[in-house]
Structure formats: C-alpha cells, structure tokens
Amino acid sequence: MIDRSPGRLRHLPLAILLVGLAALVVGVARPHATVSVKREEATIVLAIDTSRSMLANDVAPTRLDSARAAATAFLAEVPKKFRVGVVSFGTRATVAVPPTADRDLAAAAIADLRPGEGTALGDAVLLATRMGRTAHTSDGSVPPTAVVLISDGAAEGGTTTPEAAAQKAKAAHIPVTTVLVGTSSGQVERTLTGGYHEIIRVPAKPDTLRQLAKGTGGQFFAVTTDAGLREVYQRLASRLGHRSESREMTDAFGGGAAALLVVGGALSALWFRRIPVP
C-alpha cells in the first residue's frame, strides 16, 4: 500500500533521473563552452589621425581635440596591466610613445599630438602592427594585441595602402578596430597668401575604415559627437579587458548529473515508498 499519492507529480522523479542521465552522457563527451575571462596582460596601440581635416569642428571643439580627450579617458578604463602605445599619422606615421604601462607618459603623448598634412593611414596600421608584434609580457611571451585607429577616413599619401596594411595585420592576428570621427558636413579653413581664406570641405569617409576593420577581424564605429566618441572608448575598454576562452565543461555536467540523480532518487523513495499493512 502506498501511503500517499503524488498525483500529477508522479512522473517528476523519473523525469529528473532521465535529465541527470542525459547530463552524464553529455559530460562523458567532454563538452566545451566559450566563456569570457579577464585578461591580465595585453598591448593596445592607439593610432590617431592628425591630418588637417581633423581640425574640422563638426565634432566640437574639433575632431582632433575630441579624439585626444576621449583617448585620454580611455587610458583610465583600460586594465592597469595593459600596455598602451600611441601612433600619430599625418603625412607619415610616427611613434608618439612605444607600448608602456605608464599612463601619464601615454597621456602626455596624446596631449602633444599636433595637426599636420596628409593621412598616411596604411602606414599607421603597419607601424602599429609592428609595435604590437615586438611587445612582450613580463614572462617574455608576446601578449595579445589590438589596434584602435581613430580617423575621419580620408586616406591620402603614405607608402602603404590600407588594403596591404590590413593583410599584414590579419596575418599577425592583430584586429584593427576603427573609429570614424566626423560628419559629411565637415570643413576647415586655410589662410592663403594675401590674407585670403579658403574653405575646404572635408566630409568623413567611412568606407576605408569599415573595410579595414572587417578585413582584420576588428569592429567599426561611426561617431558624430564628442559624447559618442567617449562611449565608444568605454565599450572598447570593457571588450579589450576580457577575452573569450574555450573551457572543458565535463566537471560541471558531471556534478550536475550527480545532483539530479540524487534528487530524483530521493523523490522516488519519498513518494513511492511502501509501508506494511497493519
């Protein structure tokens, strides 16, 4: 005689036991899951466009000033063990500061950026890639590297095309995240001989930056305001501070299966135990 009837719940113990057995079978198959883990060391290279078109004020106060301010704020968000390098590019690409853990040094390099001519965008990517490949962690290994390139997208001059630079970065497994600064209505003023002024239209050009990011496994962002640029940097800092890692989940499935089998067995014993008839 059964002392009580579990009613509709009579199938629950069996269901729990079956789920437990299924989890056990899956665990034997050594499943893996991709999880996000905090990075301890890495190198980030900020490549900032200092060409004349970055003086346009469609992103107040100017494209370059906004890029500088947001890059400085970015330094505060990046994990302390990360090293940050800075590349500036106008007519040619130059190292403003090699990868360093000294945030004050990196911030000073960003503050010292001055506008020039041309936009050697491909040279900047190539230089940033080389900087990343030569960086080493405290144990001598090469850390993961990412390049963040800020520009209005108009590639002019230089000795390396953006396409060729993208191939080099991809081969080195270095993603290039690109940030387009500016709008289609940007313009700058140039003083001519005799005191005359010339207004030059410098619309932002996203195509090159979009293709560069896609070709290297990076991300593309387009921002039209100073606040938007800061938000992009915050998102990048969070993403760069973690990496995806494949981990075996056998123990998790095994532990879960054992727990389910115990619960199922306990419920079965509780609900369907037989008691002697008096």
PDB file of N, CA and C in Angstrom, residues 132-185:
ATOM      1  N   GLY A 132      52.959  46.110 -31.990  1.00  0.00           N
ATOM      2  CA  GLY A 132      52.292  45.054 -31.243  1.00  0.00           C
ATOM      3  C   GLY A 132      53.055  43.747 -31.280  1.00  0.00           C
ATOM      4  N   ARG A 133      53.656  43.432 -32.417  1.00  0.00           N
ATOM      5  CA  ARG A 133      54.376  42.166 -32.566  1.00  0.00           C
ATOM      6  C   ARG A 133      55.680  42.148 -31.776  1.00  0.00           C
ATOM      7  N   THR A 134      56.250  43.308 -31.531  1.00  0.00           N
ATOM      8  CA  THR A 134      57.523  43.358 -30.811  1.00  0.00           C
ATOM      9  C   THR A 134      57.343  43.542 -29.314  1.00  0.00           C
ATOM     10  N   ALA A 135      56.102  43.733 -28.869  1.00  0.00           N
ATOM     11  CA  ALA A 135      55.851  43.894 -27.435  1.00  0.00           C
ATOM     12  C   ALA A 135      55.915  42.529 -26.749  1.00  0.00           C
ATOM     13  N   HIS A 136      56.340  42.513 -25.489  1.00  0.00           N
ATOM     14  CA  HIS A 136      56.434  41.272 -24.728  1.00  0.00           C
ATOM     15  C   HIS A 136      55.880  41.481 -23.323  1.00  0.00           C
ATOM     16  N   THR A 137      55.383  40.389 -22.755  1.00  0.00           N
ATOM     17  CA  THR A 137      54.859  40.446 -21.399  1.00  0.00           C
ATOM     18  C   THR A 137      56.000  40.248 -20.404  1.00  0.00           C
ATOM     19  N   SER A 138      55.646  40.237 -19.123  1.00  0.00           N
ATOM     20  CA  SER A 138      56.660  40.092 -18.082  1.00  0.00           C
ATOM     21  C   SER A 138      57.373  38.746 -18.146  1.00  0.00           C
ATOM     22  N   ASP A 139      56.724  37.707 -18.713  1.00  0.00           N
ATOM     23  CA  ASP A 139      57.375  36.400 -18.804  1.00  0.00           C
ATOM     24  C   ASP A 139      58.058  36.175 -20.145  1.00  0.00           C
ATOM     25  N   GLY A 140      58.100  37.232 -20.987  1.00  0.00           N
ATOM     26  CA  GLY A 140      58.808  37.137 -22.254  1.00  0.00           C
ATOM     27  C   GLY A 140      57.958  36.719 -23.431  1.00  0.00           C
ATOM     28  N   SER A 141      56.698  36.339 -23.204  1.00  0.00           N
ATOM     29  CA  SER A 141      55.834  35.934 -24.308  1.00  0.00           C
ATOM     30  C   SER A 141      55.221  37.157 -24.980  1.00  0.00           C
ATOM     31  N   VAL A 142      54.726  36.967 -26.206  1.00  0.00           N
ATOM     32  CA  VAL A 142      54.085  38.056 -26.934  1.00  0.00           C
ATOM     33  C   VAL A 142      52.625  38.138 -26.506  1.00  0.00           C
ATOM     34  N   PRO A 143      52.170  39.271 -25.972  1.00  0.00           N
ATOM     35  CA  PRO A 143      50.798  39.378 -25.474  1.00  0.00           C
ATOM     36  C   PRO A 143      49.813  39.579 -26.619  1.00  0.00           C
ATOM     37  N   PRO A 144      48.530  39.323 -26.374  1.00  0.00           N
ATOM     38  CA  PRO A 144      47.537  39.656 -27.389  1.00  0.00           C
ATOM     39  C   PRO A 144      47.564  41.158 -27.649  1.00  0.00           C
ATOM     40  N   THR A 145      47.382  41.529 -28.901  1.00  0.00           N
ATOM     41  CA  THR A 145      47.487  42.931 -29.292  1.00  0.00           C
ATOM     42  C   THR A 145      46.267  43.346 -30.095  1.00  0.00           C
ATOM     43  N   ALA A 146      45.851  44.570 -29.914  1.00  0.00           N
ATOM     44  CA  ALA A 146      44.771  45.143 -30.714  1.00  0.00           C
ATOM     45  C   ALA A 146      45.144  46.577 -31.055  1.00  0.00           C
ATOM     46  N   VAL A 147      44.698  47.015 -32.218  1.00  0.00           N
ATOM     47  CA  VAL A 147      44.925  48.383 -32.663  1.00  0.00           C
ATOM     48  C   VAL A 147      43.586  49.108 -32.696  1.00  0.00           C
ATOM     49  N   VAL A 148      43.562  50.313 -32.151  1.00  0.00           N
ATOM     50  CA  VAL A 148      42.371  51.163 -32.227  1.00  0.00           C
ATOM     51  C   VAL A 148      42.762  52.386 -33.031  1.00  0.00           C
ATOM     52  N   LEU A 149      42.186  52.543 -34.205  1.00  0.00           N
ATOM     53  CA  LEU A 149      42.542  53.629 -35.114  1.00  0.00           C
ATOM     54  C   LEU A 149      41.408  54.643 -35.187  1.00  0.00           C
ATOM     55  N   ILE A 150      41.726  55.909 -34.910  1.00  0.00           N
ATOM     56  CA  ILE A 150      40.739  56.985 -34.918  1.00  0.00           C
ATOM     57  C   ILE A 150      41.051  57.934 -36.067  1.00  0.00           C
ATOM     58  N   SER A 151      40.093  58.121 -36.966  1.00  0.00           N
ATOM     59  CA  SER A 151      40.341  58.944 -38.146  1.00  0.00           C
ATOM     60  C   SER A 151      39.018  59.401 -38.733  1.00  0.00           C
ATOM     61  N   ASP A 152      39.096  60.380 -39.650  1.00  0.00           N
ATOM     62  CA  ASP A 152      37.895  60.761 -40.396  1.00  0.00           C
ATOM     63  C   ASP A 152      37.809  59.993 -41.713  1.00  0.00           C
ATOM     64  N   GLY A 153      38.754  59.087 -41.923  1.00  0.00           N
ATOM     65  CA  GLY A 153      38.624  58.127 -43.017  1.00  0.00           C
ATOM     66  C   GLY A 153      39.224  58.486 -44.351  1.00  0.00           C
ATOM     67  N   ALA A 154      39.766  59.679 -44.525  1.00  0.00           N
ATOM     68  CA  ALA A 154      40.305  60.088 -45.821  1.00  0.00           C
ATOM     69  C   ALA A 154      41.778  59.704 -45.913  1.00  0.00           C
ATOM     70  N   ALA A 155      42.080  58.593 -46.582  1.00  0.00           N
ATOM     71  CA  ALA A 155      43.466  58.131 -46.715  1.00  0.00           C
ATOM     72  C   ALA A 155      44.155  58.860 -47.868  1.00  0.00           C
ATOM     73  N   GLU A 156      45.178  59.636 -47.535  1.00  0.00           N
ATOM     74  CA  GLU A 156      45.922  60.392 -48.541  1.00  0.00           C
ATOM     75  C   GLU A 156      47.413  60.311 -48.250  1.00  0.00           C
ATOM     76  N   GLY A 157      48.187  59.798 -49.205  1.00  0.00           N
ATOM     77  CA  GLY A 157      49.631  59.732 -49.041  1.00  0.00           C
ATOM     78  C   GLY A 157      50.074  58.474 -48.324  1.00  0.00           C
ATOM     79  N   GLY A 158      51.358  58.443 -47.976  1.00  0.00           N
ATOM     80  CA  GLY A 158      51.930  57.270 -47.336  1.00  0.00           C
ATOM     81  C   GLY A 158      52.471  56.291 -48.361  1.00  0.00           C
ATOM     82  N   THR A 159      53.215  55.308 -47.906  1.00  0.00           N
ATOM     83  CA  THR A 159      53.826  54.327 -48.805  1.00  0.00           C
ATOM     84  C   THR A 159      53.119  52.981 -48.787  1.00  0.00           C
ATOM     85  N   THR A 160      52.176  52.790 -47.852  1.00  0.00           N
ATOM     86  CA  THR A 160      51.463  51.520 -47.740  1.00  0.00           C
ATOM     87  C   THR A 160      49.969  51.763 -47.887  1.00  0.00           C
ATOM     88  N   THR A 161      49.326  50.992 -48.739  1.00  0.00           N
ATOM     89  CA  THR A 161      47.883  51.145 -48.899  1.00  0.00           C
ATOM     90  C   THR A 161      47.166  50.539 -47.699  1.00  0.00           C
ATOM     91  N   PRO A 162      45.973  51.024 -47.369  1.00  0.00           N
ATOM     92  CA  PRO A 162      45.214  50.435 -46.266  1.00  0.00           C
ATOM     93  C   PRO A 162      44.955  48.946 -46.483  1.00  0.00           C
ATOM     94  N   GLU A 163      44.756  48.528 -47.742  1.00  0.00           N
ATOM     95  CA  GLU A 163      44.497  47.120 -48.034  1.00  0.00           C
ATOM     96  C   GLU A 163      45.709  46.256 -47.697  1.00  0.00           C
ATOM     97  N   ALA A 164      46.891  46.722 -48.091  1.00  0.00           N
ATOM     98  CA  ALA A 164      48.119  45.963 -47.800  1.00  0.00           C
ATOM     99  C   ALA A 164      48.386  45.913 -46.303  1.00  0.00           C
ATOM    100  N   ALA A 165      48.139  47.016 -45.626  1.00  0.00           N
ATOM    101  CA  ALA A 165      48.339  47.059 -44.173  1.00  0.00           C
ATOM    102  C   ALA A 165      47.373  46.118 -43.472  1.00  0.00           C
ATOM    103  N   ALA A 166      46.135  46.048 -43.963  1.00  0.00           N
ATOM    104  CA  ALA A 166      45.137  45.159 -43.369  1.00  0.00           C
ATOM    105  C   ALA A 166      45.577  43.703 -43.497  1.00  0.00           C
ATOM    106  N   GLN A 167      46.174  43.342 -44.622  1.00  0.00           N
ATOM    107  CA  GLN A 167      46.657  41.975 -44.817  1.00  0.00           C
ATOM    108  C   GLN A 167      47.763  41.643 -43.817  1.00  0.00           C
ATOM    109  N   LYS A 168      48.658  42.595 -43.575  1.00  0.00           N
ATOM    110  CA  LYS A 168      49.740  42.388 -42.607  1.00  0.00           C
ATOM    111  C   LYS A 168      49.168  42.202 -41.198  1.00  0.00           C
ATOM    112  N   ALA A 169      48.204  43.027 -40.840  1.00  0.00           N
ATOM    113  CA  ALA A 169      47.602  42.933 -39.505  1.00  0.00           C
ATOM    114  C   ALA A 169      46.861  41.612 -39.334  1.00  0.00           C
ATOM    115  N   LYS A 170      46.150  41.192 -40.363  1.00  0.00           N
ATOM    116  CA  LYS A 170      45.414  39.926 -40.294  1.00  0.00           C
ATOM    117  C   LYS A 170      46.378  38.759 -40.150  1.00  0.00           C
ATOM    118  N   ALA A 171      47.479  38.795 -40.904  1.00  0.00           N
ATOM    119  CA  ALA A 171      48.476  37.720 -40.826  1.00  0.00           C
ATOM    120  C   ALA A 171      49.103  37.641 -39.439  1.00  0.00           C
ATOM    121  N   ALA A 172      49.192  38.779 -38.761  1.00  0.00           N
ATOM    122  CA  ALA A 172      49.766  38.826 -37.414  1.00  0.00           C
ATOM    123  C   ALA A 172      48.711  38.575 -36.338  1.00  0.00           C
ATOM    124  N   HIS A 173      47.470  38.319 -36.756  1.00  0.00           N
ATOM    125  CA  HIS A 173      46.350  38.078 -35.831  1.00  0.00           C
ATOM    126  C   HIS A 173      46.119  39.278 -34.915  1.00  0.00           C
ATOM    127  N   ILE A 174      46.226  40.464 -35.504  1.00  0.00           N
ATOM    128  CA  ILE A 174      46.003  41.699 -34.748  1.00  0.00           C
ATOM    129  C   ILE A 174      44.769  42.407 -35.314  1.00  0.00           C
ATOM    130  N   PRO A 175      43.657  42.388 -34.599  1.00  0.00           N
ATOM    131  CA  PRO A 175      42.459  43.074 -35.084  1.00  0.00           C
ATOM    132  C   PRO A 175      42.620  44.590 -35.004  1.00  0.00           C
ATOM    133  N   VAL A 176      42.101  45.266 -35.997  1.00  0.00           N
ATOM    134  CA  VAL A 176      42.146  46.726 -36.022  1.00  0.00           C
ATOM    135  C   VAL A 176      40.719  47.246 -35.895  1.00  0.00           C
ATOM    136  N   THR A 177      40.422  47.851 -34.763  1.00  0.00           N
ATOM    137  CA  THR A 177      39.121  48.481 -34.563  1.00  0.00           C
ATOM    138  C   THR A 177      39.232  49.927 -35.026  1.00  0.00           C
ATOM    139  N   THR A 178      38.303  50.340 -35.869  1.00  0.00           N
ATOM    140  CA  THR A 178      38.368  51.685 -36.434  1.00  0.00           C
ATOM    141  C   THR A 178      37.218  52.540 -35.916  1.00  0.00           C
ATOM    142  N   VAL A 179      37.526  53.791 -35.646  1.00  0.00           N
ATOM    143  CA  VAL A 179      36.533  54.736 -35.144  1.00  0.00           C
ATOM    144  C   VAL A 179      36.490  55.929 -36.089  1.00  0.00           C
ATOM    145  N   LEU A 180      35.388  56.091 -36.780  1.00  0.00           N
ATOM    146  CA  LEU A 180      35.209  57.218 -37.699  1.00  0.00           C
ATOM    147  C   LEU A 180      34.733  58.428 -36.922  1.00  0.00           C
ATOM    148  N   VAL A 181      35.482  59.517 -37.009  1.00  0.00           N
ATOM    149  CA  VAL A 181      35.128  60.758 -36.322  1.00  0.00           C
ATOM    150  C   VAL A 181      34.761  61.809 -37.370  1.00  0.00           C
ATOM    151  N   GLY A 182      33.579  62.363 -37.265  1.00  0.00           N
ATOM    152  CA  GLY A 182      33.202  63.418 -38.208  1.00  0.00           C
ATOM    153  C   GLY A 182      31.890  63.139 -38.906  1.00  0.00           C
ATOM    154  N   THR A 183      31.440  64.121 -39.657  1.00  0.00           N
ATOM    155  CA  THR A 183      30.183  64.031 -40.391  1.00  0.00           C
ATOM    156  C   THR A 183      30.428  64.401 -41.850  1.00  0.00           C
ATOM    157  N   SER A 184      29.381  64.331 -42.635  1.00  0.00           N
ATOM    158  CA  SER A 184      29.504  64.667 -44.060  1.00  0.00           C
ATOM    159  C   SER A 184      29.611  66.171 -44.294  1.00  0.00           C
ATOM    160  N   SER A 185      29.369  66.972 -43.251  1.00  0.00           N
ATOM    161  CA  SER A 185      29.378  68.432 -43.416  1.00  0.00           C
ATOM    162  C   SER A 185      30.646  69.088 -42.881  1.00  0.00           C
TER     163      SER A 185
END
